Amino acid sequence: MLLHFSPASSTSPPSPSSFTSNYFLHRLSISRPPYLEFPLKPRTHLFKPTSPPVSYSTKTKLLYPSANRADFRSYALSGFDFGSVESVLEAAGVLTAIIVVHETGHFLAAYLQGIRVSKFAVGFGPILAKFNANDVEYSIRAFPLGGFVGFPDNDPDSDIPDDDANLLKNRPILDRVIVISAGVVANIIFAYAIIFTQVLSVGLPVQEPFSGVLVPDVRPFSAASRDGLLPGDVILAINGIQLPETGPRVVSQVVDIIKKNPKRNVFLKVERGKQDFEIGVTPDENVDGTGKIGVQLSPNIKITKLRPNNIFEAFNYAGKEFWGLTYNVLDSLKQTFMNFSQSASKVSGPVAIIAVGAEVARSTVDGLYEFAALLNLNLAVINLLPLPALDGGSLALVLLEAARGGRKLPLELEQRIMSSGIMFVLLLGLFLIVRDTLNLEFIKDLL
């Protein structure tokens, strides 16, 4: 789940009067991006985006659900590979841009209404660089995995009178609702802008599926390389089981059989060029006892691009893609809560987000566009949940105040509610960072 917490500064304890972006994303977003979906019936939006290769060198990475409609629900994604420095920087850049946009939404909504703002920070931890303008401290901090907008409302070091009319806490309910909601609105607008830019610049990809599973890459010295599998091969059958035309489980069908047969021969019917023949591959054994052959696998599809003929078509295409992605995010969230016992273990932190983003960046520009749009939509939807430490939690407190006829909850109670949620997110974040770091491919190799 994408969560969101907010320290008012690097030294003070968390405060409810600070809005931040810290990205702990449920796998519904990072392991089920739309460019990895292959529904059996048309999606609600116009196109089926491109599908980058998926690595299966250790354990299962990205499996396809059996649902007819595209979704972002997670199965196992147990090994991450950062790849090149360039792709990591691209993914980190996308994440940072989304953070900045979210916080800029909060900041502008407050600043344009004349509400006092004390800090605008990108990142957490020690300050690397800062400057002051119009009584606002702008800073870049050591850990660029979040950000916050700080307000002086409960700052003990502030010399602003507690009854100042321009403190956030003293403004009318509508003003505060606008400030709290602005980060979500900013991410929604940014998501649409990304999709619209993709439509105009590279076009929207359309897929034509074919039978079998494509092998885009084979790792050197792996079982697949040793037994004769080559990049570009198409697996048509495995152990006599014919693979269907691309569907939601065609890749996972291959992976499941490989995982269940460590050190046992697996027979693959392979298409290479215009020839079909059979190859016997003996999977190596993972530390957990499952099999691996060291290949990347992706559905066997041909990608074409559809470009708009005019600006009206561009708006039409972008709108349909935007609403389709939004529907998928909402549907995935619903499925997550309906199957929470299975979904709870699929939570991922910023390390996993950047790792998946890096893998997408290495594959296609189209994937990076949609990865960015999807992160924005996830942040917008999840932050509206009425939970402490999320924008939705702050919004719920303001709406509760409105329902009570303008009477606020006691400040101590409000801070206790927010602080408990923030502490949970901090602990969750630490756990996720450690776990996802241990799941990185090069860390697994060291271990």
Short mmCIF file of C-alpha atoms in Angstrom, two decimals:
data_model
loop_
_atom_site.label_atom_id
_atom_site.label_comp_id
_atom_site.label_asym_id
_atom_site.label_seq_id
_atom_site.Cartn_x
_atom_site.Cartn_y
_atom_site.Cartn_z
CA MET A 1 0.00 0.00 0.00
CA LEU A 2 1.29 3.44 -0.75
CA LEU A 3 1.57 5.25 2.54
CA HIS A 4 2.44 8.80 3.37
CA PHE A 5 3.96 10.39 6.47
CA SER A 6 5.16 13.75 7.55
CA PRO A 7 7.80 15.04 9.87
CA ALA A 8 7.47 18.76 10.34
CA SER A 9 11.24 19.09 10.20
CA SER A 10 14.34 16.96 10.36
CA THR A 11 14.67 17.41 14.10
CA SER A 12 11.16 17.87 15.45
CA PRO A 13 8.65 15.06 15.97
CA PRO A 14 6.01 14.46 13.29
CA SER A 15 3.20 16.99 13.19
CA PRO A 16 -0.29 16.81 11.70
CA SER A 17 0.34 20.24 10.15
CA SER A 18 2.80 18.89 7.63
CA PHE A 19 2.08 17.10 4.39
CA THR A 20 4.59 14.67 2.96
CA SER A 21 5.15 11.97 0.36
CA ASN A 22 6.91 8.80 1.41
CA TYR A 23 6.43 5.94 -0.99
CA PHE A 24 5.56 2.53 0.39
CA LEU A 25 3.67 1.08 -2.51
CA HIS A 26 1.52 -1.97 -2.56
CA ARG A 27 2.49 -4.42 -5.26
CA LEU A 28 -0.77 -3.59 -6.99
CA SER A 29 1.14 -0.77 -8.56
CA ILE A 30 4.70 -1.84 -9.01
CA SER A 31 4.35 -5.48 -9.90
CA ARG A 32 1.23 -5.14 -11.93
CA PRO A 33 1.91 -2.16 -14.19
CA PRO A 34 -0.49 -1.94 -17.12
CA TYR A 35 2.20 -2.67 -19.69
CA LEU A 36 2.50 -6.14 -18.15
CA GLU A 37 -1.17 -6.96 -18.47
CA PHE A 38 -2.74 -9.17 -21.12
CA PRO A 39 -6.50 -9.41 -20.59
CA LEU A 40 -8.65 -11.94 -22.36
CA LYS A 41 -11.23 -9.32 -23.23
CA PRO A 42 -10.86 -5.66 -24.14
CA ARG A 43 -9.87 -3.29 -21.39
CA THR A 44 -11.91 -0.28 -20.47
CA HIS A 45 -9.35 1.95 -22.14
CA LEU A 46 -8.37 1.94 -25.76
CA PHE A 47 -4.98 0.29 -25.92
CA LYS A 48 -2.89 -2.49 -24.47
CA PRO A 49 0.48 -0.94 -23.65
CA THR A 50 3.80 -2.52 -24.42
CA SER A 51 5.21 -5.33 -22.36
CA PRO A 52 8.87 -5.26 -21.30
CA PRO A 53 10.78 -8.49 -20.65
CA VAL A 54 10.41 -10.00 -17.21
CA SER A 55 13.33 -11.66 -15.48
CA TYR A 56 12.95 -15.13 -14.07
CA SER A 57 16.57 -15.72 -13.16
CA THR A 58 15.79 -16.27 -9.48
CA LYS A 59 12.39 -17.30 -8.21
CA THR A 60 9.21 -15.89 -9.68
CA LYS A 61 9.19 -12.19 -10.46
CA LEU A 62 6.10 -11.01 -12.27
CA LEU A 63 3.23 -13.41 -12.66
CA TYR A 64 0.01 -12.85 -14.51
CA PRO A 65 -3.35 -13.10 -12.75
CA SER A 66 -6.22 -15.13 -14.00
CA ALA A 67 -8.67 -12.26 -14.06
CA ASN A 68 -10.15 -11.40 -17.44
CA ARG A 69 -9.59 -7.71 -16.99
CA ALA A 70 -6.22 -6.07 -16.57
CA ASP A 71 -5.37 -5.33 -12.97
CA PHE A 72 -2.36 -4.60 -10.82
CA ARG A 73 -2.75 -7.25 -8.20
CA SER A 74 0.42 -8.85 -7.12
CA TYR A 75 1.69 -12.30 -7.12
CA ALA A 76 5.27 -12.98 -6.03
CA LEU A 77 8.05 -10.61 -6.99
CA SER A 78 10.91 -11.97 -4.98
CA GLY A 79 14.04 -10.88 -6.84
CA PHE A 80 14.91 -7.35 -7.98
CA ASP A 81 17.63 -6.27 -10.37
CA PHE A 82 18.71 -2.63 -10.48
CA GLY A 83 20.57 -3.09 -13.77
CA SER A 84 22.45 -0.08 -15.15
CA VAL A 85 23.13 3.12 -13.24
CA GLU A 86 21.33 5.07 -15.94
CA SER A 87 18.09 3.12 -15.54
CA VAL A 88 18.25 3.47 -11.76
CA LEU A 89 18.68 7.24 -12.10
CA GLU A 90 15.74 7.40 -14.50
CA ALA A 91 13.50 5.49 -12.08
CA ALA A 92 14.67 7.56 -9.11
CA GLY A 93 14.08 10.70 -11.18
CA VAL A 94 10.49 9.63 -11.86
CA LEU A 95 9.89 8.97 -8.18
CA THR A 96 11.44 12.30 -7.16
CA ALA A 97 9.38 14.20 -9.75
CA ILE A 98 6.18 12.66 -8.39
CA ILE A 99 7.18 13.63 -4.85
CA VAL A 100 7.91 17.21 -5.93
CA VAL A 101 4.60 17.48 -7.80
CA HIS A 102 2.64 16.18 -4.80
CA GLU A 103 4.28 18.55 -2.36
CA THR A 104 4.03 21.46 -4.80
CA GLY A 105 0.28 20.90 -4.86
CA HIS A 106 0.09 21.31 -1.08
CA PHE A 107 2.47 24.26 -1.16
CA LEU A 108 0.73 26.24 -3.90
CA ALA A 109 -2.73 25.65 -2.42
CA ALA A 110 -1.51 27.15 0.87
CA TYR A 111 0.69 29.90 -0.57
CA LEU A 112 -1.92 31.19 -3.04
CA GLN A 113 -4.46 31.44 -0.21
CA GLY A 114 -2.07 33.44 1.95
CA ILE A 115 -1.57 30.60 4.44
CA ARG A 116 1.79 30.65 6.18
CA VAL A 117 4.26 27.97 5.05
CA SER A 118 7.61 27.49 6.76
CA LYS A 119 9.33 24.65 4.85
CA PHE A 120 9.40 22.92 1.48
CA ALA A 121 11.70 19.91 1.43
CA VAL A 122 12.58 17.25 -1.11
CA GLY A 123 13.87 14.25 0.78
CA PHE A 124 14.34 13.52 4.46
CA GLY A 125 17.25 13.57 6.85
CA PRO A 126 20.24 15.94 6.87
CA ILE A 127 20.01 19.05 4.70
CA LEU A 128 22.35 19.01 1.68
CA ALA A 129 21.40 22.42 0.30
CA LYS A 130 18.91 25.10 1.23
CA PHE A 131 17.89 28.69 0.67
CA ASN A 132 15.26 30.97 2.14
CA ALA A 133 12.76 33.09 0.24
CA ASN A 134 9.65 34.87 1.51
CA ASP A 135 10.03 33.28 4.97
CA VAL A 136 10.04 29.75 3.49
CA GLU A 137 13.00 27.39 3.79
CA TYR A 138 13.51 25.36 0.60
CA SER A 139 15.81 22.37 1.06
CA ILE A 140 17.16 19.24 -0.58
CA ARG A 141 17.86 16.47 1.90
CA ALA A 142 20.02 13.39 2.00
CA PHE A 143 17.39 10.73 1.37
CA PRO A 144 15.35 11.63 -1.75
CA LEU A 145 12.58 9.10 -1.09
CA GLY A 146 10.00 11.54 0.16
CA GLY A 147 9.37 15.16 0.93
CA PHE A 148 7.25 17.48 3.02
CA VAL A 149 5.66 20.88 3.28
CA GLY A 150 5.95 22.28 6.80
CA PHE A 151 3.63 24.76 8.48
CA PRO A 152 4.52 26.83 11.55
CA ASP A 153 1.23 26.08 13.35
CA ASN A 154 2.68 23.96 16.17
CA ASP A 155 6.35 24.92 15.85
CA PRO A 156 7.58 25.90 19.33
CA ASP A 157 10.40 27.95 17.76
CA SER A 158 8.02 30.05 15.67
CA ASP A 159 7.48 33.67 16.71
CA ILE A 160 4.12 33.84 14.92
CA PRO A 161 1.24 34.44 17.38
CA ASP A 162 -0.88 31.35 17.98
CA ASP A 163 -4.03 33.23 16.96
CA ASP A 164 -2.62 34.47 13.63
CA ALA A 165 -5.42 34.30 11.07
CA ASN A 166 -3.10 32.98 8.38
CA LEU A 167 -1.97 29.88 10.24
CA LEU A 168 -3.40 26.79 8.61
CA LYS A 169 -5.17 25.66 11.76
CA ASN A 170 -6.99 29.01 12.02
CA ARG A 171 -8.29 29.10 8.47
CA PRO A 172 -11.87 28.13 7.49
CA ILE A 173 -12.60 24.48 6.88
CA LEU A 174 -12.84 24.91 3.10
CA ASP A 175 -9.38 26.50 2.92
CA ARG A 176 -7.87 23.59 4.82
CA VAL A 177 -9.69 21.02 2.70
CA ILE A 178 -8.21 22.64 -0.42
CA VAL A 179 -4.68 22.50 1.01
CA ILE A 180 -5.00 18.88 2.14
CA SER A 181 -6.53 17.73 -1.17
CA ALA A 182 -4.17 19.67 -3.43
CA GLY A 183 -1.41 17.05 -3.41
CA VAL A 184 -3.82 14.41 -4.71
CA VAL A 185 -5.19 16.80 -7.35
CA ALA A 186 -1.65 17.65 -8.46
CA ASN A 187 -0.79 13.96 -8.94
CA ILE A 188 -3.98 13.32 -10.93
CA ILE A 189 -3.21 16.25 -13.25
CA PHE A 190 0.40 15.10 -13.59
CA ALA A 191 -0.71 11.56 -14.47
CA TYR A 192 -2.93 12.87 -17.27
CA ALA A 193 -0.14 15.17 -18.50
CA ILE A 194 2.27 12.20 -18.67
CA ILE A 195 -0.20 10.11 -20.69
CA PHE A 196 -0.97 13.05 -22.99
CA THR A 197 2.77 13.60 -23.54
CA GLN A 198 3.17 9.92 -24.38
CA VAL A 199 0.33 10.11 -26.92
CA LEU A 200 1.90 13.10 -28.67
CA SER A 201 5.55 12.04 -28.50
CA VAL A 202 5.75 8.26 -28.99
CA GLY A 203 2.14 7.18 -29.46
CA LEU A 204 0.22 4.50 -27.61
CA PRO A 205 1.39 0.92 -28.14
CA VAL A 206 -1.04 -1.72 -29.38
CA GLN A 207 -0.31 -5.43 -28.97
CA GLU A 208 -0.89 -8.31 -31.37
CA PRO A 209 -0.53 -11.60 -29.42
CA PHE A 210 1.02 -14.83 -30.74
CA SER A 211 1.34 -18.31 -29.25
CA GLY A 212 4.11 -19.13 -26.83
CA VAL A 213 6.48 -17.22 -24.56
CA LEU A 214 9.35 -15.10 -25.86
CA VAL A 215 12.87 -15.40 -24.43
CA PRO A 216 14.37 -11.89 -24.81
CA ASP A 217 17.55 -12.63 -22.89
CA VAL A 218 19.59 -15.54 -21.52
CA ARG A 219 22.07 -15.05 -18.70
CA PRO A 220 25.62 -16.23 -19.35
CA PHE A 221 26.61 -19.45 -17.58
CA SER A 222 22.98 -20.13 -16.62
CA ALA A 223 21.17 -23.45 -17.07
CA ALA A 224 19.40 -22.09 -20.16
CA SER A 225 22.68 -20.95 -21.71
CA ARG A 226 24.38 -24.24 -20.87
CA ASP A 227 21.62 -26.32 -22.46
CA GLY A 228 21.29 -24.31 -25.69
CA LEU A 229 18.46 -21.80 -25.23
CA LEU A 230 19.15 -18.55 -27.12
CA PRO A 231 17.80 -14.98 -26.93
CA GLY A 232 14.94 -14.58 -29.40
CA ASP A 233 13.70 -18.15 -28.99
CA VAL A 234 9.97 -18.67 -28.52
CA ILE A 235 8.86 -21.46 -26.13
CA LEU A 236 5.80 -23.10 -27.72
CA ALA A 237 5.38 -25.99 -25.25
CA ILE A 238 6.85 -27.20 -21.97
CA ASN A 239 6.89 -30.87 -20.95
CA GLY A 240 4.40 -31.60 -23.70
CA ILE A 241 1.96 -28.90 -22.58
CA GLN A 242 1.15 -26.62 -25.51
CA LEU A 243 1.19 -22.94 -24.57
CA PRO A 244 -1.83 -20.93 -25.69
CA GLU A 245 -1.91 -17.57 -27.39
CA THR A 246 -0.81 -14.89 -24.96
CA GLY A 247 -3.11 -14.82 -21.94
CA PRO A 248 -2.94 -13.78 -18.30
CA ARG A 249 -1.16 -16.96 -17.13
CA VAL A 250 0.96 -18.02 -20.08
CA VAL A 251 4.26 -16.78 -18.59
CA SER A 252 3.53 -18.00 -15.07
CA GLN A 253 2.66 -21.43 -16.49
CA VAL A 254 6.24 -21.78 -17.74
CA VAL A 255 7.73 -20.35 -14.55
CA ASP A 256 5.69 -22.64 -12.29
CA ILE A 257 6.90 -25.78 -14.09
CA ILE A 258 10.52 -24.61 -13.98
CA LYS A 259 10.28 -23.81 -10.26
CA LYS A 260 8.84 -27.26 -9.51
CA ASN A 261 11.63 -29.14 -11.30
CA PRO A 262 15.05 -28.24 -9.87
CA LYS A 263 17.79 -30.56 -11.19
CA ARG A 264 15.20 -32.42 -13.31
CA ASN A 265 15.10 -32.23 -17.08
CA VAL A 266 12.41 -29.95 -18.53
CA PHE A 267 11.59 -30.36 -22.23
CA LEU A 268 10.91 -27.18 -24.18
CA LYS A 269 9.48 -27.05 -27.68
CA VAL A 270 11.21 -24.02 -29.15
CA GLU A 271 10.66 -21.94 -32.29
CA ARG A 272 13.89 -20.42 -33.64
CA GLY A 273 13.51 -18.57 -36.89
CA LYS A 274 11.41 -20.87 -39.08
CA GLN A 275 12.42 -24.08 -37.30
CA ASP A 276 10.73 -25.89 -34.40
CA PHE A 277 12.72 -28.31 -32.22
CA GLU A 278 12.93 -29.60 -28.66
CA ILE A 279 15.53 -28.63 -26.05
CA GLY A 280 16.07 -30.32 -22.70
CA VAL A 281 16.96 -27.85 -19.92
CA THR A 282 17.91 -28.86 -16.37
CA PRO A 283 17.02 -26.04 -13.96
CA ASP A 284 19.54 -25.08 -11.30
CA GLU A 285 18.35 -25.10 -7.70
CA ASN A 286 17.66 -21.89 -5.77
CA VAL A 287 18.49 -21.58 -2.09
CA ASP A 288 14.78 -22.11 -1.35
CA GLY A 289 14.72 -25.34 -3.32
CA THR A 290 12.91 -24.00 -6.39
CA GLY A 291 14.24 -24.27 -9.93
CA LYS A 292 15.70 -21.49 -12.08
CA ILE A 293 17.14 -21.41 -15.59
CA GLY A 294 18.39 -17.81 -15.85
CA VAL A 295 16.27 -16.26 -18.57
CA GLN A 296 14.00 -13.32 -19.17
CA LEU A 297 10.50 -14.22 -20.28
CA SER A 298 7.78 -12.09 -21.81
CA PRO A 299 4.53 -12.76 -23.67
CA ASN A 300 5.05 -13.29 -27.38
CA ILE A 301 3.56 -10.15 -28.85
CA LYS A 302 4.13 -7.72 -31.69
CA ILE A 303 3.95 -4.06 -30.77
CA THR A 304 2.69 -1.33 -33.08
CA LYS A 305 2.22 2.35 -32.30
CA LEU A 306 -0.94 4.34 -32.84
CA ARG A 307 -0.53 8.10 -33.12
CA PRO A 308 -3.26 10.73 -33.16
CA ASN A 309 -3.98 12.57 -36.40
CA ASN A 310 -4.89 15.79 -34.61
CA ILE A 311 -5.04 17.37 -31.17
CA PHE A 312 -8.66 16.28 -30.63
CA GLU A 313 -7.72 12.63 -31.16
CA ALA A 314 -4.80 13.11 -28.78
CA PHE A 315 -7.13 14.32 -26.02
CA ASN A 316 -9.52 11.46 -26.79
CA TYR A 317 -6.81 8.78 -26.65
CA ALA A 318 -5.23 10.23 -23.51
CA GLY A 319 -8.61 10.50 -21.79
CA LYS A 320 -9.55 6.89 -22.48
CA GLU A 321 -6.14 5.62 -21.36
CA PHE A 322 -6.30 7.79 -18.24
CA TRP A 323 -9.72 6.54 -17.19
CA GLY A 324 -8.75 2.97 -17.96
CA LEU A 325 -5.66 3.16 -15.76
CA THR A 326 -7.67 4.86 -13.02
CA TYR A 327 -10.28 2.10 -13.13
CA ASN A 328 -7.55 -0.53 -12.85
CA VAL A 329 -5.99 1.18 -9.83
CA LEU A 330 -9.37 1.42 -8.08
CA ASP A 331 -10.23 -2.18 -8.96
CA SER A 332 -6.86 -3.36 -7.66
CA LEU A 333 -7.36 -1.49 -4.41
CA LYS A 334 -10.76 -3.11 -3.99
CA GLN A 335 -9.31 -6.56 -4.62
CA THR A 336 -6.51 -5.84 -2.16
CA PHE A 337 -8.95 -5.13 0.66
CA MET A 338 -11.17 -8.06 -0.30
CA ASN A 339 -8.16 -10.42 -0.17
CA PHE A 340 -6.07 -8.64 2.44
CA SER A 341 -4.72 -11.79 4.06
CA GLN A 342 -3.07 -12.73 0.75
CA SER A 343 -2.15 -9.14 -0.16
CA ALA A 344 -0.48 -8.05 3.08
CA SER A 345 2.80 -9.75 2.21
CA LYS A 346 2.93 -7.96 -1.14
CA VAL A 347 3.73 -4.52 0.26
CA SER A 348 6.89 -2.94 -1.15
CA GLY A 349 9.03 0.05 -0.29
CA PRO A 350 10.99 2.64 -2.27
CA VAL A 351 13.87 0.25 -2.99
CA ALA A 352 11.49 -2.12 -4.82
CA ILE A 353 9.78 0.75 -6.62
CA ILE A 354 13.09 2.04 -7.99
CA ALA A 355 14.19 -1.50 -8.87
CA VAL A 356 11.03 -2.17 -10.87
CA GLY A 357 11.21 1.30 -12.42
CA ALA A 358 14.79 0.63 -13.46
CA GLU A 359 13.75 -2.63 -15.10
CA VAL A 360 10.98 -0.80 -16.95
CA ALA A 361 13.38 1.98 -18.00
CA ARG A 362 15.75 -0.57 -19.51
CA SER A 363 12.92 -2.08 -21.53
CA THR A 364 10.94 0.71 -23.20
CA VAL A 365 10.27 4.43 -23.07
CA ASP A 366 6.55 3.60 -23.23
CA GLY A 367 6.83 1.57 -20.05
CA LEU A 368 8.50 4.45 -18.20
CA TYR A 369 5.69 6.83 -19.20
CA GLU A 370 3.04 4.45 -17.90
CA PHE A 371 5.07 3.55 -14.82
CA ALA A 372 5.15 7.26 -13.92
CA ALA A 373 1.44 7.73 -14.64
CA LEU A 374 0.58 4.68 -12.56
CA LEU A 375 2.62 5.83 -9.56
CA ASN A 376 0.84 9.18 -9.67
CA LEU A 377 -2.59 7.56 -9.76
CA ASN A 378 -1.70 5.17 -6.95
CA LEU A 379 -0.47 8.01 -4.79
CA ALA A 380 -3.66 9.97 -5.47
CA VAL A 381 -6.02 7.08 -4.71
CA ILE A 382 -4.22 5.69 -1.67
CA ASN A 383 -3.72 9.10 -0.10
CA LEU A 384 -7.47 9.65 -0.07
CA LEU A 385 -7.96 6.72 2.31
CA PRO A 386 -9.06 8.01 5.73
CA LEU A 387 -6.07 6.64 7.60
CA PRO A 388 -3.72 8.47 9.99
CA ALA A 389 -0.60 9.87 8.30
CA LEU A 390 -2.34 9.98 4.89
CA ASP A 391 -3.93 13.05 3.35
CA GLY A 392 -7.25 11.24 3.72
CA GLY A 393 -6.66 10.97 7.46
CA SER A 394 -6.10 14.73 7.76
CA LEU A 395 -9.12 15.33 5.57
CA ALA A 396 -11.25 13.06 7.78
CA LEU A 397 -10.30 15.07 10.87
CA VAL A 398 -11.30 18.32 9.15
CA LEU A 399 -14.61 16.84 7.98
CA LEU A 400 -15.24 15.53 11.51
CA GLU A 401 -14.70 19.06 12.75
CA ALA A 402 -17.27 20.30 10.22
CA ALA A 403 -19.75 17.62 11.38
CA ARG A 404 -19.22 18.78 14.97
CA GLY A 405 -20.29 22.28 14.04
CA GLY A 406 -16.78 23.68 13.81
CA ARG A 407 -15.59 22.24 17.14
CA LYS A 408 -12.14 20.72 16.75
CA LEU A 409 -10.97 17.58 18.47
CA PRO A 410 -8.66 18.25 21.42
CA LEU A 411 -5.18 18.97 20.04
CA GLU A 412 -3.62 16.24 22.18
CA LEU A 413 -6.05 13.63 20.82
CA GLU A 414 -5.51 14.74 17.23
CA GLN A 415 -1.73 14.59 17.59
CA ARG A 416 -1.96 11.18 19.24
CA ILE A 417 -4.02 9.83 16.33
CA MET A 418 -1.63 11.21 13.72
CA SER A 419 1.52 10.24 15.61
CA SER A 420 0.38 6.63 15.99
CA GLY A 421 -0.16 6.37 12.25
CA ILE A 422 3.16 8.03 11.51
CA MET A 423 5.02 5.69 13.85
CA PHE A 424 3.43 2.68 12.15
CA VAL A 425 4.50 3.98 8.73
CA LEU A 426 8.05 4.64 9.93
CA LEU A 427 8.39 1.10 11.25
CA LEU A 428 6.76 -0.34 8.14
CA GLY A 429 9.09 1.70 5.95
CA LEU A 430 12.18 0.48 7.77
CA PHE A 431 11.01 -3.12 7.47
CA LEU A 432 10.26 -2.76 3.75
CA ILE A 433 13.55 -1.10 2.92
CA VAL A 434 15.50 -3.88 4.65
CA ARG A 435 13.41 -6.64 3.10
CA ASP A 436 13.47 -5.21 -0.43
CA THR A 437 17.22 -4.57 -0.21
CA LEU A 438 17.76 -8.23 0.71
CA ASN A 439 15.70 -9.17 -2.37
CA LEU A 440 18.01 -7.32 -4.75
CA GLU A 441 19.73 -9.69 -7.17
CA PHE A 442 23.29 -8.62 -6.35
CA ILE A 443 22.58 -8.88 -2.60
CA LYS A 444 21.18 -12.39 -3.14
CA ASP A 445 24.32 -13.30 -5.06
CA LEU A 446 26.49 -12.06 -2.19
CA LEU A 447 24.46 -14.07 0.30
#
